[in-house]
Each structure stands twice: as C-alpha cells, then as structure tokens.
C-alpha cells in the first residue's frame, strides 16, 4: 500500500451549526470520533487535521492527531473544495520532505465512520488499483419515481417509471459524505476526488447520517446511541 496519510478536514467556519467541528457529540468533541476511527484502523503512517483554527488544532492534538501546519486562507474560504485542501496538505508535506502514496480524507463530523470501513476501503484501493474508493449508500426510495411540483400540482418527473416495481428499477446510490480514499498519483494528475477509475464501498444505511442542521445532530445522537445499544 505504500505510505498513507489520513487527512481530517476541519476548518473553523460553520454557518448552520456554530463551531460544528468541535461541538460535543454525546459528550465528546465530534472531531474526536474521526480521529479515533483513523487511529483504530492502524494503517496510517500519519494522522493529521487540516484546520485554520487554533482551538480545533488543540482538540486534535489532545486526541492524538498531528497539526504540522495550518490551512491557508485560500483553502479556508466558503468556496474552497475538499480537493483544494488535500492538494495543499500534500504540497505542504512535500515541502518538509514527506511524500505519500495514498490518502484517506475523513470529514470531521462523521461519527458513524468505523475503522473497519476505512481498512476495507484502503484495501479496495490497492486490490482494484483504483484511482479512488468512494463510500456510497443506496437511496432508500427509488429516485426514478420522484415527483416535482409545477403550478401547484404534483407531476412525475419520469412518468414512464411510476408503474414499475421498485425491484425492476436500477439501484441508485449516493455519496455517504464521510470519507474518501485516493491514490495520490492519480489525484495529482486529475485534481479531483471523484476520479475516472472510482470503486464503490457500499455501506449499510444504518452507518450513514447527514449532519447539516441542529435537527440532524439530534437524530444522529439518537441513532448513534441505538447502534451502541444504549438507552436514550
């Protein structure tokens, strides 16, 4: 597999949930869950947090991750992409004489990420000689039978699919929004996370939960506790 780095992207700005990346999730800063998953995977030569925020950096260090340099202003803005952040991190490491063959980019608000999923994805990256491995989950309802609202009336977006059985429609998946495993050489050539030779890691829906709003946060905490077999 060569040398690998886990990059956890945790900038300071957050509009919908203030201080989201270090907000307590069931009593622990949510960032700690992503760091712990990377540590428990036990496959990385370096586990680092890319941030522009000193409080986040301190939380990361206390959890055992490294913060060898701070994120630039350009890579911290609202329009900076995850690919921009990864590229900056890899360049910064090269400047101090450290190079990596593979990257696992983990989002800081992903408490459902497991060490096992990370290990399986990184193994797939190697076995399939892929450019990237993307964790995905099947849509719980067939998007092909979606409807739109036009002039106050419901209209099937694809009328030809409305009478079809769900099992006769091609399964569609979406990005889990948790982590990505990348071949560095491919990434530096294609400058993207979703690359040409992309392999899926299909996840169970119970391990996937968007956390974009305060309501999402509450649901995620309840779901996490149920998964851990705790009483809510």
PDB file of C-alpha atoms in Angstrom:
ATOM      1  CA  UNK A   1       0.000   0.000   0.000  1.00  0.00           C
ATOM      2  CA  UNK A   2       2.985   2.312   0.428  1.00  0.00           C
ATOM      3  CA  UNK A   3       2.938   5.315   2.687  1.00  0.00           C
ATOM      4  CA  UNK A   4      -0.507   6.553   3.661  1.00  0.00           C
ATOM      5  CA  UNK A   5      -1.870   9.622   5.403  1.00  0.00           C
ATOM      6  CA  UNK A   6      -5.250  10.280   6.983  1.00  0.00           C
ATOM      7  CA  UNK A   7      -6.312  13.880   6.441  1.00  0.00           C
ATOM      8  CA  UNK A   8      -9.208  15.136   8.565  1.00  0.00           C
ATOM      9  CA  UNK A   9     -10.562  18.398   7.168  1.00  0.00           C
ATOM     10  CA  UNK A  10     -11.803  20.677   9.955  1.00  0.00           C
ATOM     11  CA  UNK A  11     -11.915  24.384   9.267  1.00  0.00           C
ATOM     12  CA  UNK A  12     -13.179  26.856  11.841  1.00  0.00           C
ATOM     13  CA  UNK A  13     -16.081  28.416   9.957  1.00  0.00           C
ATOM     14  CA  UNK A  14     -19.541  26.852  10.127  1.00  0.00           C
ATOM     15  CA  UNK A  15     -22.740  28.706   9.373  1.00  0.00           C
ATOM     16  CA  UNK A  16     -25.631  26.373  10.256  1.00  0.00           C
ATOM     17  CA  UNK A  17     -24.074  24.751  13.348  1.00  0.00           C
ATOM     18  CA  UNK A  18     -21.597  27.133  15.033  1.00  0.00           C
ATOM     19  CA  UNK A  19     -18.247  25.526  15.964  1.00  0.00           C
ATOM     20  CA  UNK A  20     -19.623  22.346  14.406  1.00  0.00           C
ATOM     21  CA  UNK A  21     -16.318  20.522  14.125  1.00  0.00           C
ATOM     22  CA  UNK A  22     -15.664  20.529  17.878  1.00  0.00           C
ATOM     23  CA  UNK A  23     -19.233  20.680  19.156  1.00  0.00           C
ATOM     24  CA  UNK A  24     -19.830  17.943  21.775  1.00  0.00           C
ATOM     25  CA  UNK A  25     -21.440  14.845  20.306  1.00  0.00           C
ATOM     26  CA  UNK A  26     -22.676  12.740  23.223  1.00  0.00           C
ATOM     27  CA  UNK A  27     -20.135  14.417  25.468  1.00  0.00           C
ATOM     28  CA  UNK A  28     -17.071  14.341  23.192  1.00  0.00           C
ATOM     29  CA  UNK A  29     -15.963  16.821  20.512  1.00  0.00           C
ATOM     30  CA  UNK A  30     -17.295  15.316  17.300  1.00  0.00           C
ATOM     31  CA  UNK A  31     -13.861  15.641  15.688  1.00  0.00           C
ATOM     32  CA  UNK A  32     -12.543  13.002  18.101  1.00  0.00           C
ATOM     33  CA  UNK A  33     -14.675  10.285  16.501  1.00  0.00           C
ATOM     34  CA  UNK A  34     -12.988  10.692  13.117  1.00  0.00           C
ATOM     35  CA  UNK A  35      -9.537  10.763  14.688  1.00  0.00           C
ATOM     36  CA  UNK A  36     -10.313   7.641  16.727  1.00  0.00           C
ATOM     37  CA  UNK A  37     -11.535   5.751  13.641  1.00  0.00           C
ATOM     38  CA  UNK A  38      -8.305   6.579  11.808  1.00  0.00           C
ATOM     39  CA  UNK A  39      -6.228   5.513  14.808  1.00  0.00           C
ATOM     40  CA  UNK A  40      -8.110   2.251  15.246  1.00  0.00           C
ATOM     41  CA  UNK A  41      -7.688   1.410  11.563  1.00  0.00           C
ATOM     42  CA  UNK A  42      -3.963   1.120  12.386  1.00  0.00           C
ATOM     43  CA  UNK A  43      -2.828   1.518   8.777  1.00  0.00           C
ATOM     44  CA  UNK A  44      -1.674   5.139   8.540  1.00  0.00           C
ATOM     45  CA  UNK A  45       1.843   6.497   8.737  1.00  0.00           C
ATOM     46  CA  UNK A  46       0.438   9.905   9.661  1.00  0.00           C
ATOM     47  CA  UNK A  47      -2.927  11.107  11.005  1.00  0.00           C
ATOM     48  CA  UNK A  48      -3.343  14.860  10.672  1.00  0.00           C
ATOM     49  CA  UNK A  49      -6.006  17.520  10.935  1.00  0.00           C
ATOM     50  CA  UNK A  50      -6.097  20.338   8.405  1.00  0.00           C
ATOM     51  CA  UNK A  51      -7.508  23.432  10.087  1.00  0.00           C
ATOM     52  CA  UNK A  52      -7.237  27.199  10.252  1.00  0.00           C
ATOM     53  CA  UNK A  53      -8.418  27.323  13.866  1.00  0.00           C
ATOM     54  CA  UNK A  54      -6.242  27.096  16.992  1.00  0.00           C
ATOM     55  CA  UNK A  55      -8.999  25.661  19.203  1.00  0.00           C
ATOM     56  CA  UNK A  56      -9.668  22.908  16.689  1.00  0.00           C
ATOM     57  CA  UNK A  57      -5.935  22.273  16.415  1.00  0.00           C
ATOM     58  CA  UNK A  58      -5.657  21.909  20.195  1.00  0.00           C
ATOM     59  CA  UNK A  59      -8.601  19.495  20.284  1.00  0.00           C
ATOM     60  CA  UNK A  60      -6.963  17.473  17.513  1.00  0.00           C
ATOM     61  CA  UNK A  61      -3.612  17.295  19.293  1.00  0.00           C
ATOM     62  CA  UNK A  62      -5.249  16.232  22.546  1.00  0.00           C
ATOM     63  CA  UNK A  63      -6.954  13.398  20.656  1.00  0.00           C
ATOM     64  CA  UNK A  64      -3.620  12.230  19.266  1.00  0.00           C
ATOM     65  CA  UNK A  65      -3.643  13.706  15.764  1.00  0.00           C
ATOM     66  CA  UNK A  66      -0.940  15.929  14.317  1.00  0.00           C
ATOM     67  CA  UNK A  67      -1.339  19.512  13.123  1.00  0.00           C
ATOM     68  CA  UNK A  68       2.042  20.102  11.446  1.00  0.00           C
ATOM     69  CA  UNK A  69       0.862  23.253   9.661  1.00  0.00           C
ATOM     70  CA  UNK A  70      -2.222  25.437   9.463  1.00  0.00           C
ATOM     71  CA  UNK A  71      -4.515  25.733   6.480  1.00  0.00           C
ATOM     72  CA  UNK A  72      -4.049  28.779   4.269  1.00  0.00           C
ATOM     73  CA  UNK A  73      -6.680  31.480   3.914  1.00  0.00           C
ATOM     74  CA  UNK A  74      -7.359  30.403   0.325  1.00  0.00           C
ATOM     75  CA  UNK A  75      -8.114  26.839   1.427  1.00  0.00           C
ATOM     76  CA  UNK A  76     -10.296  28.002   4.336  1.00  0.00           C
ATOM     77  CA  UNK A  77     -12.925  30.013   2.475  1.00  0.00           C
ATOM     78  CA  UNK A  78     -16.515  29.018   1.767  1.00  0.00           C
ATOM     79  CA  UNK A  79     -15.679  28.208  -1.852  1.00  0.00           C
ATOM     80  CA  UNK A  80     -12.588  26.075  -1.209  1.00  0.00           C
ATOM     81  CA  UNK A  81     -13.180  22.435  -2.150  1.00  0.00           C
ATOM     82  CA  UNK A  82     -12.059  19.320  -0.338  1.00  0.00           C
ATOM     83  CA  UNK A  83      -9.752  18.650  -3.290  1.00  0.00           C
ATOM     84  CA  UNK A  84      -8.154  22.080  -2.727  1.00  0.00           C
ATOM     85  CA  UNK A  85      -7.491  21.195   0.913  1.00  0.00           C
ATOM     86  CA  UNK A  86      -5.993  17.790   0.104  1.00  0.00           C
ATOM     87  CA  UNK A  87      -3.744  19.302  -2.574  1.00  0.00           C
ATOM     88  CA  UNK A  88      -2.479  21.927  -0.130  1.00  0.00           C
ATOM     89  CA  UNK A  89      -1.778  19.327   2.566  1.00  0.00           C
ATOM     90  CA  UNK A  90       0.178  17.097   0.177  1.00  0.00           C
ATOM     91  CA  UNK A  91       2.214  20.070  -1.080  1.00  0.00           C
ATOM     92  CA  UNK A  92       2.947  21.201   2.479  1.00  0.00           C
ATOM     93  CA  UNK A  93       4.179  17.729   3.393  1.00  0.00           C
ATOM     94  CA  UNK A  94       6.371  17.588   0.293  1.00  0.00           C
ATOM     95  CA  UNK A  95       7.980  20.841   1.377  1.00  0.00           C
ATOM     96  CA  UNK A  96       9.120  19.197   4.617  1.00  0.00           C
ATOM     97  CA  UNK A  97      10.313  16.083   2.824  1.00  0.00           C
ATOM     98  CA  UNK A  98       7.330  13.777   3.373  1.00  0.00           C
ATOM     99  CA  UNK A  99       5.514  12.109   0.487  1.00  0.00           C
ATOM    100  CA  UNK A 100       2.581   9.696   0.490  1.00  0.00           C
ATOM    101  CA  UNK A 101       1.221   7.139  -1.942  1.00  0.00           C
ATOM    102  CA  UNK A 102      -2.366   7.051  -0.653  1.00  0.00           C
ATOM    103  CA  UNK A 103      -4.703   9.397   1.191  1.00  0.00           C
ATOM    104  CA  UNK A 104      -7.800   8.810   3.276  1.00  0.00           C
ATOM    105  CA  UNK A 105      -9.665  12.082   3.628  1.00  0.00           C
ATOM    106  CA  UNK A 106     -12.095  11.887   6.555  1.00  0.00           C
ATOM    107  CA  UNK A 107     -14.696  14.507   7.369  1.00  0.00           C
ATOM    108  CA  UNK A 108     -14.659  15.799  10.966  1.00  0.00           C
ATOM    109  CA  UNK A 109     -18.402  15.369  11.527  1.00  0.00           C
ATOM    110  CA  UNK A 110     -18.632  11.663  10.721  1.00  0.00           C
ATOM    111  CA  UNK A 111     -19.125   9.765  13.993  1.00  0.00           C
ATOM    112  CA  UNK A 112     -20.507   6.739  12.133  1.00  0.00           C
ATOM    113  CA  UNK A 113     -17.219   6.104  10.324  1.00  0.00           C
ATOM    114  CA  UNK A 114     -15.610   2.895  11.537  1.00  0.00           C
ATOM    115  CA  UNK A 115     -12.055   1.664  11.466  1.00  0.00           C
ATOM    116  CA  UNK A 116     -13.275  -1.424   9.621  1.00  0.00           C
ATOM    117  CA  UNK A 117     -14.826   0.629   6.819  1.00  0.00           C
ATOM    118  CA  UNK A 118     -11.615   2.623   6.439  1.00  0.00           C
ATOM    119  CA  UNK A 119      -9.490  -0.523   6.307  1.00  0.00           C
ATOM    120  CA  UNK A 120     -11.789  -2.146   3.731  1.00  0.00           C
ATOM    121  CA  UNK A 121     -11.767   0.971   1.552  1.00  0.00           C
ATOM    122  CA  UNK A 122      -7.993   1.307   1.650  1.00  0.00           C
ATOM    123  CA  UNK A 123      -7.629  -2.400   0.809  1.00  0.00           C
ATOM    124  CA  UNK A 124     -10.011  -1.979  -2.141  1.00  0.00           C
ATOM    125  CA  UNK A 125      -7.946   0.963  -3.364  1.00  0.00           C
ATOM    126  CA  UNK A 126      -4.909  -1.314  -3.549  1.00  0.00           C
ATOM    127  CA  UNK A 127      -6.575  -4.511  -4.767  1.00  0.00           C
ATOM    128  CA  UNK A 128      -8.580  -2.815  -7.520  1.00  0.00           C
ATOM    129  CA  UNK A 129      -5.728  -0.489  -8.497  1.00  0.00           C
ATOM    130  CA  UNK A 130      -8.329   2.247  -8.300  1.00  0.00           C
ATOM    131  CA  UNK A 131      -7.922   5.992  -8.519  1.00  0.00           C
ATOM    132  CA  UNK A 132     -10.325   6.354  -5.600  1.00  0.00           C
ATOM    133  CA  UNK A 133     -12.722   4.443  -3.376  1.00  0.00           C
ATOM    134  CA  UNK A 134     -15.965   6.240  -2.530  1.00  0.00           C
ATOM    135  CA  UNK A 135     -18.285   5.001   0.252  1.00  0.00           C
ATOM    136  CA  UNK A 136     -21.847   5.066  -1.069  1.00  0.00           C
ATOM    137  CA  UNK A 137     -25.291   4.107   0.199  1.00  0.00           C
ATOM    138  CA  UNK A 138     -28.360   3.040  -1.738  1.00  0.00           C
ATOM    139  CA  UNK A 139     -31.250   5.509  -1.921  1.00  0.00           C
ATOM    140  CA  UNK A 140     -33.991   4.257   0.371  1.00  0.00           C
ATOM    141  CA  UNK A 141     -36.649   5.300  -2.189  1.00  0.00           C
ATOM    142  CA  UNK A 142     -36.122   4.980  -5.965  1.00  0.00           C
ATOM    143  CA  UNK A 143     -35.256   8.452  -7.307  1.00  0.00           C
ATOM    144  CA  UNK A 144     -36.628   7.335 -10.697  1.00  0.00           C
ATOM    145  CA  UNK A 145     -40.106   7.622  -9.173  1.00  0.00           C
ATOM    146  CA  UNK A 146     -39.556  11.144  -7.918  1.00  0.00           C
ATOM    147  CA  UNK A 147     -42.118  13.911  -8.441  1.00  0.00           C
ATOM    148  CA  UNK A 148     -41.877  17.659  -8.956  1.00  0.00           C
ATOM    149  CA  UNK A 149     -44.300  20.474  -8.111  1.00  0.00           C
ATOM    150  CA  UNK A 150     -45.375  22.508 -11.131  1.00  0.00           C
ATOM    151  CA  UNK A 151     -48.013  25.234 -10.843  1.00  0.00           C
ATOM    152  CA  UNK A 152     -49.148  23.784  -7.530  1.00  0.00           C
ATOM    153  CA  UNK A 153     -49.655  20.275  -8.867  1.00  0.00           C
ATOM    154  CA  UNK A 154     -47.624  17.095  -8.388  1.00  0.00           C
ATOM    155  CA  UNK A 155     -46.085  15.811 -11.604  1.00  0.00           C
ATOM    156  CA  UNK A 156     -43.993  12.651 -12.028  1.00  0.00           C
ATOM    157  CA  UNK A 157     -40.511  13.618 -13.169  1.00  0.00           C
ATOM    158  CA  UNK A 158     -40.238  10.374 -15.126  1.00  0.00           C
ATOM    159  CA  UNK A 159     -43.836   9.200 -15.830  1.00  0.00           C
ATOM    160  CA  UNK A 160     -42.608   6.023 -17.509  1.00  0.00           C
ATOM    161  CA  UNK A 161     -41.304   4.769 -14.149  1.00  0.00           C
ATOM    162  CA  UNK A 162     -44.377   5.327 -11.992  1.00  0.00           C
ATOM    163  CA  UNK A 163     -45.988   1.950 -12.706  1.00  0.00           C
ATOM    164  CA  UNK A 164     -42.755  -0.015 -12.489  1.00  0.00           C
ATOM    165  CA  UNK A 165     -41.949  -2.147  -9.476  1.00  0.00           C
ATOM    166  CA  UNK A 166     -39.124  -0.863  -7.282  1.00  0.00           C
ATOM    167  CA  UNK A 167     -37.164  -4.070  -7.844  1.00  0.00           C
ATOM    168  CA  UNK A 168     -37.296  -3.503 -11.603  1.00  0.00           C
ATOM    169  CA  UNK A 169     -35.576  -0.128 -11.359  1.00  0.00           C
ATOM    170  CA  UNK A 170     -31.800   0.095 -11.394  1.00  0.00           C
ATOM    171  CA  UNK A 171     -30.461   0.699  -7.850  1.00  0.00           C
ATOM    172  CA  UNK A 172     -29.039   4.200  -7.431  1.00  0.00           C
ATOM    173  CA  UNK A 173     -26.531   5.219  -4.777  1.00  0.00           C
ATOM    174  CA  UNK A 174     -25.253   8.451  -3.285  1.00  0.00           C
ATOM    175  CA  UNK A 175     -22.051   9.549  -1.588  1.00  0.00           C
ATOM    176  CA  UNK A 176     -22.095   8.856   2.155  1.00  0.00           C
ATOM    177  CA  UNK A 177     -20.236  12.128   2.759  1.00  0.00           C
ATOM    178  CA  UNK A 178     -17.894  10.554   5.300  1.00  0.00           C
ATOM    179  CA  UNK A 179     -14.501   9.773   3.794  1.00  0.00           C
ATOM    180  CA  UNK A 180     -12.633   9.182   0.532  1.00  0.00           C
ATOM    181  CA  UNK A 181      -9.598   7.023  -0.239  1.00  0.00           C
ATOM    182  CA  UNK A 182      -7.350   8.298  -3.004  1.00  0.00           C
ATOM    183  CA  UNK A 183      -4.300   7.246  -4.954  1.00  0.00           C
ATOM    184  CA  UNK A 184      -2.016  10.268  -4.693  1.00  0.00           C
ATOM    185  CA  UNK A 185      -0.510   9.938  -8.161  1.00  0.00           C
ATOM    186  CA  UNK A 186      -3.989   9.799  -9.711  1.00  0.00           C
ATOM    187  CA  UNK A 187      -5.212  12.695  -7.569  1.00  0.00           C
ATOM    188  CA  UNK A 188      -2.313  14.926  -8.540  1.00  0.00           C
ATOM    189  CA  UNK A 189      -2.955  14.165 -12.197  1.00  0.00           C
ATOM    190  CA  UNK A 190      -6.754  14.523 -12.195  1.00  0.00           C
ATOM    191  CA  UNK A 191      -7.088  17.184  -9.457  1.00  0.00           C
ATOM    192  CA  UNK A 192     -10.359  15.716  -8.202  1.00  0.00           C
ATOM    193  CA  UNK A 193     -11.791  13.371  -5.587  1.00  0.00           C
ATOM    194  CA  UNK A 194     -14.249  11.638  -7.920  1.00  0.00           C
ATOM    195  CA  UNK A 195     -11.819  10.269 -10.477  1.00  0.00           C
ATOM    196  CA  UNK A 196     -12.183   8.122 -13.591  1.00  0.00           C
ATOM    197  CA  UNK A 197     -11.385   4.761 -12.009  1.00  0.00           C
ATOM    198  CA  UNK A 198     -13.685   5.017  -8.974  1.00  0.00           C
ATOM    199  CA  UNK A 199     -14.592   1.944  -6.944  1.00  0.00           C
ATOM    200  CA  UNK A 200     -17.558   1.903  -4.527  1.00  0.00           C
ATOM    201  CA  UNK A 201     -17.588   0.782  -0.923  1.00  0.00           C
ATOM    202  CA  UNK A 202     -21.295   0.088  -0.423  1.00  0.00           C
ATOM    203  CA  UNK A 203     -22.383   0.941   3.111  1.00  0.00           C
ATOM    204  CA  UNK A 204     -25.401  -0.070   5.154  1.00  0.00           C
ATOM    205  CA  UNK A 205     -27.843   2.804   5.687  1.00  0.00           C
ATOM    206  CA  UNK A 206     -27.571   2.442   9.462  1.00  0.00           C
ATOM    207  CA  UNK A 207     -23.967   3.658   9.258  1.00  0.00           C
ATOM    208  CA  UNK A 208     -24.863   6.804   7.317  1.00  0.00           C
ATOM    209  CA  UNK A 209     -26.308  10.050   8.653  1.00  0.00           C
ATOM    210  CA  UNK A 210     -26.018  13.588   7.300  1.00  0.00           C
ATOM    211  CA  UNK A 211     -25.301  16.163   9.994  1.00  0.00           C
ATOM    212  CA  UNK A 212     -26.012  19.540   8.409  1.00  0.00           C
ATOM    213  CA  UNK A 213     -28.599  21.074  10.743  1.00  0.00           C
ATOM    214  CA  UNK A 214     -29.301  21.088  14.513  1.00  0.00           C
ATOM    215  CA  UNK A 215     -32.144  18.637  13.828  1.00  0.00           C
ATOM    216  CA  UNK A 216     -29.741  16.312  12.006  1.00  0.00           C
ATOM    217  CA  UNK A 217     -27.453  16.494  15.037  1.00  0.00           C
ATOM    218  CA  UNK A 218     -30.196  15.360  17.410  1.00  0.00           C
ATOM    219  CA  UNK A 219     -31.183  12.491  15.123  1.00  0.00           C
ATOM    220  CA  UNK A 220     -27.544  11.428  14.771  1.00  0.00           C
ATOM    221  CA  UNK A 221     -27.053  11.313  18.539  1.00  0.00           C
ATOM    222  CA  UNK A 222     -30.166   9.173  18.989  1.00  0.00           C
ATOM    223  CA  UNK A 223     -29.164   6.878  16.142  1.00  0.00           C
ATOM    224  CA  UNK A 224     -25.624   6.517  17.472  1.00  0.00           C
ATOM    225  CA  UNK A 225     -26.880   5.579  20.925  1.00  0.00           C
ATOM    226  CA  UNK A 226     -29.242   2.985  19.483  1.00  0.00           C
ATOM    227  CA  UNK A 227     -26.376   1.489  17.487  1.00  0.00           C
ATOM    228  CA  UNK A 228     -24.303   1.285  20.649  1.00  0.00           C
ATOM    229  CA  UNK A 229     -27.163  -0.425  22.462  1.00  0.00           C
ATOM    230  CA  UNK A 230     -27.630   2.393  24.938  1.00  0.00           C
ATOM    231  CA  UNK A 231     -30.804   3.727  26.481  1.00  0.00           C
ATOM    232  CA  UNK A 232     -31.792   7.144  25.153  1.00  0.00           C
TER     233      UNK A 232
END
